[in-house]
């Protein structure tokens, strides 16, 4: 998952961060604005092209944040938890912890972002027109406002291309889900449409190049990203379909493998020769930590099991009757605890594999 490099803080309760790759795009965008577009729009400017370019870039990034915040706030209202927003190379991503509860939520969350972009775009275009009428010619501010307005409308249009992981793909998934009632079938269809959209995005600059036009690697890169992400989404939807109808309790091994926390990794492997998620117990016999067996990575055989284990406090806790797919959202291993606070066991990668999940990865409804 995309983790922010710098945390900016919280807006309306949503954690906002920036990935370092955004700085690369910021520098490219500002330099192309200062060195090309702005001098072309306003040849005899009364101010600095660079200052205007930096302002336009900042406003553009703020608009992307507005787009993602709209996704996040609607998701929160529809009962989905939001991990945070990260701005990065490809724009922004709102990381949602839960899947939409119903087709209506899926649709509303997906439409919120492009809706915000259209609103911001129209507002800046109007501002640009007003500033153009009010300010003396040679002022860069009208050009900056019109640029930010136009770019927001473009952003909305691009994001509405009908293929997951783009917002338009989620709209498509929501509509199909509403139409035939099968969420996974809808998601798989939207992901396949995403592959077609991605292929089209890659094809456009290739055709341009063959026709003697300039090289436009950016669109191809975005297309490649869309193809890659849509493949991952289709795989996730297939996995989720396999788990639909299962409860976390169904995945629990019976009996739950346990071991004392102080045994060596060598002894742990000897006691549990097969893939398992082992609950480690303290001297009083109470659960203290969870470890995947075989222990991944280079670990000396004399290391203590507790030193390579995840302490209970660091684990997500699920009730046995929670849907099994929740284990994918929380990230394994998860601790299974009943209503009285009793630890029933742990579900890890081994239990997911046994349930037919190939390689557990994060499963997030994350609109771009
Ligand atoms: Zn979006």
CSV table of C-alpha atoms and ligand atoms in Angstrom, one decimal:
chain,number,residue,atom,x,y,z
A,1,UNK,CA,0.0,0.0,0.0
A,2,UNK,CA,1.0,3.6,-0.6
A,3,UNK,CA,2.3,5.0,2.6
A,4,UNK,CA,2.8,8.8,3.0
A,5,UNK,CA,6.3,10.1,3.4
A,6,UNK,CA,5.3,13.3,5.1
A,7,UNK,CA,2.1,13.7,7.3
A,8,UNK,CA,0.4,17.0,6.9
A,9,UNK,CA,-2.1,16.5,9.6
A,10,UNK,CA,-5.9,15.9,9.8
A,11,UNK,CA,-8.6,17.6,7.9
A,12,UNK,CA,-12.2,16.9,9.0
A,13,UNK,CA,-10.9,13.9,10.9
A,14,UNK,CA,-9.1,12.4,7.9
A,15,UNK,CA,-5.3,11.9,8.0
A,16,UNK,CA,-3.6,13.6,5.1
A,17,UNK,CA,-0.1,12.8,3.9
A,18,UNK,CA,2.2,13.3,0.9
A,19,UNK,CA,4.3,10.7,-0.8
A,20,UNK,CA,7.7,11.9,-2.0
A,21,UNK,CA,6.8,11.2,-5.6
A,22,UNK,CA,4.4,14.2,-5.5
A,23,UNK,CA,7.4,16.5,-5.3
A,24,UNK,CA,8.7,15.1,-8.6
A,25,UNK,CA,5.4,16.0,-10.3
A,26,UNK,CA,5.2,19.3,-8.6
A,27,UNK,CA,8.7,20.3,-9.9
A,28,UNK,CA,7.8,19.1,-13.5
A,29,UNK,CA,4.5,20.8,-13.5
A,30,UNK,CA,5.8,24.1,-12.1
A,31,UNK,CA,8.7,24.2,-14.6
A,32,UNK,CA,6.4,23.5,-17.6
A,33,UNK,CA,4.0,26.2,-16.5
A,34,UNK,CA,6.7,28.8,-15.9
A,35,UNK,CA,8.7,27.9,-19.0
A,36,UNK,CA,5.9,27.3,-21.5
A,37,UNK,CA,2.2,27.7,-20.8
A,38,UNK,CA,2.1,30.9,-18.7
A,39,UNK,CA,4.5,32.9,-21.0
A,40,UNK,CA,2.3,31.7,-24.0
A,41,UNK,CA,-0.9,32.8,-22.2
A,42,UNK,CA,0.4,36.1,-20.9
A,43,UNK,CA,3.3,37.2,-23.1
A,44,UNK,CA,4.0,40.5,-21.3
A,45,UNK,CA,3.4,39.6,-17.7
A,46,UNK,CA,3.7,42.1,-14.9
A,47,UNK,CA,4.9,39.5,-12.4
A,48,UNK,CA,7.1,36.5,-12.1
A,49,UNK,CA,6.2,33.4,-14.1
A,50,UNK,CA,7.7,31.2,-11.5
A,51,UNK,CA,5.7,32.6,-8.6
A,52,UNK,CA,2.5,32.2,-10.7
A,53,UNK,CA,3.6,28.6,-11.7
A,54,UNK,CA,4.2,27.6,-8.0
A,55,UNK,CA,0.9,29.1,-7.0
A,56,UNK,CA,-0.9,27.2,-9.8
A,57,UNK,CA,0.8,24.0,-8.8
A,58,UNK,CA,-0.1,24.5,-5.2
A,59,UNK,CA,-3.8,25.2,-6.1
A,60,UNK,CA,-3.8,22.1,-8.3
A,61,UNK,CA,-2.6,19.9,-5.5
A,62,UNK,CA,-5.1,21.5,-3.1
A,63,UNK,CA,-7.8,20.6,-5.7
A,64,UNK,CA,-6.7,17.0,-5.8
A,65,UNK,CA,-6.9,17.0,-2.0
A,66,UNK,CA,-10.4,18.4,-2.3
A,67,UNK,CA,-11.3,15.6,-4.7
A,68,UNK,CA,-10.0,12.9,-2.3
A,69,UNK,CA,-11.6,14.5,0.7
A,70,UNK,CA,-14.9,14.4,-1.0
A,71,UNK,CA,-14.5,10.6,-1.5
A,72,UNK,CA,-13.4,10.2,2.1
A,73,UNK,CA,-16.1,12.3,3.7
A,74,UNK,CA,-18.9,10.6,1.8
A,75,UNK,CA,-17.3,7.2,2.7
A,76,UNK,CA,-17.4,8.2,6.4
A,77,UNK,CA,-21.0,9.2,6.1
A,78,UNK,CA,-21.8,5.9,4.5
A,79,UNK,CA,-20.3,4.0,7.4
A,80,UNK,CA,-16.9,3.1,5.9
A,81,UNK,CA,-13.7,3.7,7.9
A,82,UNK,CA,-11.1,5.9,6.2
A,83,UNK,CA,-7.4,5.2,6.8
A,84,UNK,CA,-6.3,8.5,5.3
A,85,UNK,CA,-5.5,10.3,2.1
A,86,UNK,CA,-2.1,10.2,0.3
A,87,UNK,CA,-1.2,12.6,-2.5
A,88,UNK,CA,1.4,11.0,-4.8
A,89,UNK,CA,2.7,10.7,-8.4
A,90,UNK,CA,-0.7,9.7,-9.9
A,91,UNK,CA,-2.7,12.3,-8.0
A,92,UNK,CA,-4.3,11.2,-4.8
A,93,UNK,CA,-5.7,8.1,-3.2
A,94,UNK,CA,-8.2,7.9,-0.3
A,95,UNK,CA,-7.5,4.7,1.5
A,96,UNK,CA,-10.8,3.1,2.7
A,97,UNK,CA,-10.7,0.4,5.4
A,98,UNK,CA,-14.1,-1.1,4.6
A,99,UNK,CA,-16.0,-2.0,1.4
A,100,UNK,CA,-19.1,-0.1,0.6
A,101,UNK,CA,-22.2,-1.6,2.4
A,102,UNK,CA,-24.4,-1.3,-0.6
A,103,UNK,CA,-24.5,-0.4,-4.3
A,104,UNK,CA,-25.8,3.1,-3.4
A,105,UNK,CA,-22.8,3.8,-1.2
A,106,UNK,CA,-20.4,2.5,-3.8
A,107,UNK,CA,-21.9,4.9,-6.3
A,108,UNK,CA,-22.1,7.9,-4.0
A,109,UNK,CA,-18.5,7.5,-2.8
A,110,UNK,CA,-17.2,7.1,-6.4
A,111,UNK,CA,-19.1,10.1,-7.7
A,112,UNK,CA,-18.1,12.4,-4.8
A,113,UNK,CA,-14.6,13.0,-6.1
A,114,UNK,CA,-15.4,13.9,-9.7
A,115,UNK,CA,-18.3,16.0,-8.4
A,116,UNK,CA,-15.9,18.0,-6.2
A,117,UNK,CA,-13.5,18.4,-9.1
A,118,UNK,CA,-16.3,19.8,-11.3
A,119,UNK,CA,-17.4,22.2,-8.6
A,120,UNK,CA,-13.8,23.4,-8.0
A,121,UNK,CA,-13.2,23.7,-11.7
A,122,UNK,CA,-16.3,25.8,-12.4
A,123,UNK,CA,-15.5,28.0,-9.4
A,124,UNK,CA,-11.9,28.7,-10.6
A,125,UNK,CA,-13.1,29.3,-14.2
A,126,UNK,CA,-15.6,31.9,-12.9
A,127,UNK,CA,-12.9,33.4,-10.7
A,128,UNK,CA,-10.5,33.6,-13.7
A,129,UNK,CA,-13.2,35.4,-15.8
A,130,UNK,CA,-13.9,37.8,-12.9
A,131,UNK,CA,-10.2,38.5,-12.3
A,132,UNK,CA,-9.6,39.0,-16.0
A,133,UNK,CA,-12.3,41.7,-16.1
A,134,UNK,CA,-11.1,43.4,-12.9
A,135,UNK,CA,-7.3,43.2,-13.1
A,136,UNK,CA,-5.1,45.1,-15.6
A,137,UNK,CA,-3.8,43.2,-18.6
A,138,UNK,CA,-0.5,41.5,-17.9
A,139,UNK,CA,-1.7,40.2,-14.6
A,140,UNK,CA,-1.0,36.4,-14.2
A,141,UNK,CA,-3.7,35.7,-11.7
A,142,UNK,CA,-6.6,35.3,-14.3
A,143,UNK,CA,-4.4,32.8,-16.2
A,144,UNK,CA,-3.6,30.9,-13.0
A,145,UNK,CA,-7.3,30.7,-12.0
A,146,UNK,CA,-8.4,29.6,-15.5
A,147,UNK,CA,-5.7,27.0,-15.7
A,148,UNK,CA,-6.6,25.5,-12.3
A,149,UNK,CA,-10.3,25.5,-13.4
A,150,UNK,CA,-9.6,23.8,-16.7
A,151,UNK,CA,-7.3,21.2,-15.1
A,152,UNK,CA,-10.0,20.3,-12.5
A,153,UNK,CA,-12.6,19.7,-15.3
A,154,UNK,CA,-10.0,17.5,-17.1
A,155,UNK,CA,-9.3,15.7,-13.9
A,156,UNK,CA,-13.0,15.0,-13.4
A,157,UNK,CA,-13.4,13.8,-17.0
A,158,UNK,CA,-10.3,11.6,-16.8
A,159,UNK,CA,-11.4,10.0,-13.6
A,160,UNK,CA,-14.8,9.2,-15.0
A,161,UNK,CA,-13.3,6.9,-17.6
A,162,UNK,CA,-15.4,3.7,-17.0
A,163,UNK,CA,-12.8,1.3,-15.7
A,164,UNK,CA,-11.6,0.4,-12.2
A,165,UNK,CA,-9.5,1.6,-10.4
A,166,UNK,CA,-10.6,5.0,-11.9
A,167,UNK,CA,-13.7,6.5,-10.3
A,168,UNK,CA,-15.7,5.8,-13.4
A,169,UNK,CA,-14.9,2.1,-12.9
A,170,UNK,CA,-16.4,2.3,-9.4
A,171,UNK,CA,-19.4,4.0,-10.8
A,172,UNK,CA,-19.7,1.2,-13.3
A,173,UNK,CA,-19.3,-1.4,-10.6
A,174,UNK,CA,-21.9,0.3,-8.4
A,175,UNK,CA,-24.4,0.5,-11.3
A,176,UNK,CA,-23.9,-3.2,-12.3
A,177,UNK,CA,-24.2,-4.2,-8.6
A,178,UNK,CA,-27.4,-2.3,-8.3
A,179,UNK,CA,-28.6,-3.8,-11.6
A,180,UNK,CA,-28.0,-7.5,-11.0
A,181,UNK,CA,-27.3,-7.6,-7.3
A,182,UNK,CA,-23.9,-9.4,-7.5
A,183,UNK,CA,-21.2,-7.2,-6.1
A,184,UNK,CA,-18.2,-9.4,-7.1
A,185,UNK,CA,-19.4,-9.9,-10.6
A,186,UNK,CA,-19.8,-6.2,-10.9
A,187,UNK,CA,-16.3,-5.6,-9.5
A,188,UNK,CA,-14.8,-8.1,-11.9
A,189,UNK,CA,-16.5,-6.5,-14.9
A,190,UNK,CA,-15.4,-3.0,-13.8
A,191,UNK,CA,-11.8,-4.3,-13.4
A,192,UNK,CA,-11.9,-5.8,-16.9
A,193,UNK,CA,-13.2,-2.5,-18.3
A,194,UNK,CA,-10.2,-0.9,-16.5
A,195,UNK,CA,-7.8,-3.1,-18.4
A,196,UNK,CA,-9.4,-1.9,-21.7
A,197,UNK,CA,-9.2,1.7,-20.6
A,198,UNK,CA,-5.6,1.3,-19.6
A,199,UNK,CA,-4.7,-0.3,-22.9
A,200,UNK,CA,-6.4,2.6,-24.7
A,201,UNK,CA,-4.4,5.1,-22.6
A,202,UNK,CA,-1.2,3.3,-23.6
A,203,UNK,CA,-2.3,3.1,-27.2
A,204,UNK,CA,-2.9,6.9,-27.7
A,205,UNK,CA,0.7,8.1,-27.2
A,206,UNK,CA,2.0,5.1,-29.3
A,207,UNK,CA,-0.3,6.1,-32.2
A,208,UNK,CA,0.8,9.7,-31.8
A,209,UNK,CA,4.4,8.7,-31.9
A,210,UNK,CA,3.9,6.5,-35.0
A,211,UNK,CA,2.0,9.3,-36.7
A,212,UNK,CA,5.1,11.5,-36.3
A,213,UNK,CA,3.9,13.4,-33.2
A,214,UNK,CA,5.9,14.0,-30.1
A,215,UNK,CA,6.6,11.5,-27.3
A,216,UNK,CA,4.0,11.7,-24.5
A,217,UNK,CA,5.3,9.1,-22.0
A,218,UNK,CA,3.0,10.4,-19.2
A,219,UNK,CA,-0.2,9.0,-20.6
A,220,UNK,CA,1.4,5.7,-21.3
A,221,UNK,CA,2.7,5.6,-17.7
A,222,UNK,CA,-0.8,6.3,-16.4
A,223,UNK,CA,-2.3,3.7,-18.7
A,224,UNK,CA,0.2,1.1,-17.5
A,225,UNK,CA,-0.6,2.0,-13.9
A,226,UNK,CA,-4.4,1.5,-14.6
A,227,UNK,CA,-3.8,-1.9,-16.3
A,228,UNK,CA,-1.7,-3.0,-13.4
A,229,UNK,CA,-4.1,-1.8,-10.7
A,230,UNK,CA,-7.1,-3.3,-12.6
A,231,UNK,CA,-5.5,-6.7,-12.7
A,232,UNK,CA,-4.9,-6.5,-9.0
A,233,UNK,CA,-8.5,-5.5,-8.4
A,234,UNK,CA,-9.9,-8.3,-10.5
A,235,UNK,CA,-7.7,-10.8,-8.4
A,236,UNK,CA,-9.0,-9.2,-5.2
A,237,UNK,CA,-12.6,-9.4,-6.3
A,238,UNK,CA,-12.1,-13.1,-7.1
A,239,UNK,CA,-10.6,-13.8,-3.7
A,240,UNK,CA,-13.4,-11.9,-2.0
A,241,UNK,CA,-16.0,-13.9,-3.9
A,242,UNK,CA,-14.4,-17.1,-2.6
A,243,UNK,CA,-14.6,-15.8,1.0
A,244,UNK,CA,-18.1,-14.3,0.8
A,245,UNK,CA,-20.4,-16.3,3.0
A,246,UNK,CA,-17.5,-17.5,5.2
A,247,UNK,CA,-17.1,-16.1,8.8
A,248,UNK,CA,-13.8,-15.5,10.6
A,249,UNK,CA,-14.7,-18.3,13.0
A,250,UNK,CA,-14.9,-20.7,10.0
A,251,UNK,CA,-11.2,-20.0,9.2
A,252,UNK,CA,-10.0,-20.7,12.8
A,253,UNK,CA,-7.9,-23.8,13.0
A,254,UNK,CA,-9.3,-26.4,15.5
A,255,UNK,CA,-7.6,-26.8,17.8
A,256,UNK,CA,-5.7,-23.5,17.7
A,257,UNK,CA,-2.0,-24.3,17.7
A,258,UNK,CA,-0.2,-22.7,20.7
A,259,UNK,CA,3.4,-22.7,22.1
A,260,UNK,CA,5.1,-21.1,25.1
A,261,UNK,CA,6.5,-17.7,24.2
A,262,UNK,CA,10.0,-18.5,25.4
A,263,UNK,CA,10.7,-21.5,23.2
A,264,UNK,CA,13.3,-21.1,20.4
A,265,UNK,CA,12.3,-20.7,16.8
A,266,UNK,CA,13.9,-24.2,16.2
A,267,UNK,CA,11.6,-25.8,18.8
A,268,UNK,CA,8.6,-23.9,17.4
A,269,UNK,CA,9.3,-25.3,13.9
A,270,UNK,CA,9.8,-28.8,15.3
A,271,UNK,CA,6.4,-28.6,17.1
A,272,UNK,CA,4.6,-27.1,14.1
A,273,UNK,CA,6.0,-28.7,11.0
A,274,UNK,CA,3.1,-27.3,8.8
A,275,UNK,CA,2.1,-23.8,7.9
A,276,UNK,CA,0.2,-22.4,10.9
A,277,UNK,CA,-0.5,-19.3,12.8
A,278,UNK,CA,0.6,-20.0,16.4
A,279,UNK,CA,-0.6,-18.2,19.5
A,280,UNK,CA,2.2,-17.8,22.0
A,281,UNK,CA,1.3,-18.0,25.7
A,282,UNK,CA,3.0,-16.4,28.7
A,283,UNK,CA,4.1,-18.2,31.9
A,284,UNK,CA,0.5,-18.1,33.2
A,285,UNK,CA,-0.8,-19.7,30.0
A,286,UNK,CA,-2.5,-16.6,28.8
A,287,UNK,CA,-2.2,-15.5,25.1
A,288,UNK,CA,0.6,-13.0,24.6
A,289,UNK,CA,1.6,-12.9,20.9
A,290,UNK,CA,1.0,-14.5,17.5
A,291,UNK,CA,3.6,-15.8,15.1
A,292,UNK,CA,3.4,-17.3,11.6
A,293,UNK,CA,5.1,-20.6,11.2
A,294,UNK,CA,7.4,-21.2,9.4
A,295,UNK,CA,8.9,-17.9,10.7
A,296,UNK,CA,9.6,-15.8,7.6
A,297,UNK,CA,13.0,-14.3,6.9
A,298,UNK,CA,16.5,-15.2,8.1
A,299,UNK,CA,16.0,-15.9,11.8
A,300,UNK,CA,18.7,-17.7,13.8
A,301,UNK,CA,17.2,-21.0,15.1
A,302,UNK,CA,18.1,-20.0,18.7
A,303,UNK,CA,16.0,-16.8,18.6
A,304,UNK,CA,13.0,-16.8,21.0
A,305,UNK,CA,9.6,-17.2,19.4
A,306,UNK,CA,8.4,-14.1,21.3
A,307,UNK,CA,11.1,-12.0,19.7
A,308,UNK,CA,9.8,-12.7,16.2
A,309,UNK,CA,6.1,-12.6,17.1
A,310,UNK,CA,3.5,-9.9,16.9
A,311,UNK,CA,2.3,-8.8,20.3
A,312,UNK,CA,-1.5,-9.1,20.9
A,313,UNK,CA,-1.9,-5.3,21.3
A,314,UNK,CA,-0.6,-4.8,17.8
A,315,UNK,CA,-3.2,-7.1,16.2
A,316,UNK,CA,-6.6,-6.2,14.7
A,317,UNK,CA,-9.4,-7.9,16.7
A,318,UNK,CA,-12.4,-9.5,15.0
A,319,UNK,CA,-15.4,-11.4,16.4
A,320,UNK,CA,-15.9,-15.0,15.2
A,321,UNK,CA,-19.1,-14.0,13.3
A,322,UNK,CA,-17.4,-11.2,11.4
A,323,UNK,CA,-17.3,-11.8,7.6
A,324,UNK,CA,-14.1,-13.7,6.7
A,325,UNK,CA,-13.3,-11.0,4.1
A,326,UNK,CA,-12.6,-8.6,7.0
A,327,UNK,CA,-9.3,-10.5,7.6
A,328,UNK,CA,-8.2,-9.2,4.2
A,329,UNK,CA,-9.2,-5.6,5.0
A,330,UNK,CA,-7.5,-5.6,8.4
A,331,UNK,CA,-4.4,-7.5,7.2
A,332,UNK,CA,-3.4,-10.8,8.7
A,333,UNK,CA,-2.8,-12.1,11.3
A,334,UNK,CA,-6.0,-11.0,13.1
A,335,UNK,CA,-6.9,-12.0,16.6
A,336,UNK,CA,-10.3,-13.7,17.0
A,337,UNK,CA,-12.0,-12.7,20.3
A,338,UNK,CA,-15.5,-13.6,21.4
A,339,UNK,CA,-18.0,-11.3,23.2
A,340,UNK,CA,-16.6,-12.1,26.6
A,341,UNK,CA,-13.1,-11.0,25.6
A,342,UNK,CA,-11.8,-14.6,25.3
A,343,UNK,CA,-9.1,-15.2,22.7
A,344,UNK,CA,-10.4,-18.0,20.4
A,345,UNK,CA,-7.3,-18.0,18.2
A,346,UNK,CA,-5.7,-16.2,15.3
A,347,UNK,CA,-6.2,-16.2,11.5
A,348,UNK,CA,-3.1,-15.7,9.4
A,349,UNK,CA,-1.8,-16.3,5.9
A,350,UNK,CA,-1.8,-20.0,6.5
A,351,UNK,CA,-5.5,-20.1,7.3
A,352,UNK,CA,-6.4,-17.9,4.4
A,353,UNK,CA,-4.4,-20.2,2.0
A,354,UNK,CA,-6.3,-23.1,3.4
A,355,UNK,CA,-9.6,-21.3,2.6
A,356,UNK,CA,-8.4,-20.9,-1.0
A,357,UNK,CA,-6.9,-17.4,-0.9
A,358,UNK,CA,-3.7,-17.5,-3.0
A,359,UNK,CA,-1.6,-14.7,-1.5
A,360,UNK,CA,-3.2,-12.5,1.1
A,361,UNK,CA,-2.8,-8.8,0.3
A,362,UNK,CA,-4.5,-5.7,1.4
A,363,UNK,CA,-8.0,-5.4,0.0
A,364,UNK,CA,-9.2,-1.9,-0.1
A,365,UNK,CA,-11.9,0.0,-1.9
A,366,UNK,CA,-9.5,2.9,-2.7
A,367,UNK,CA,-10.9,5.3,-5.2
A,368,UNK,CA,-8.2,7.2,-7.0
B,1,LIG,ZN1,-11.4,10.0,-7.4
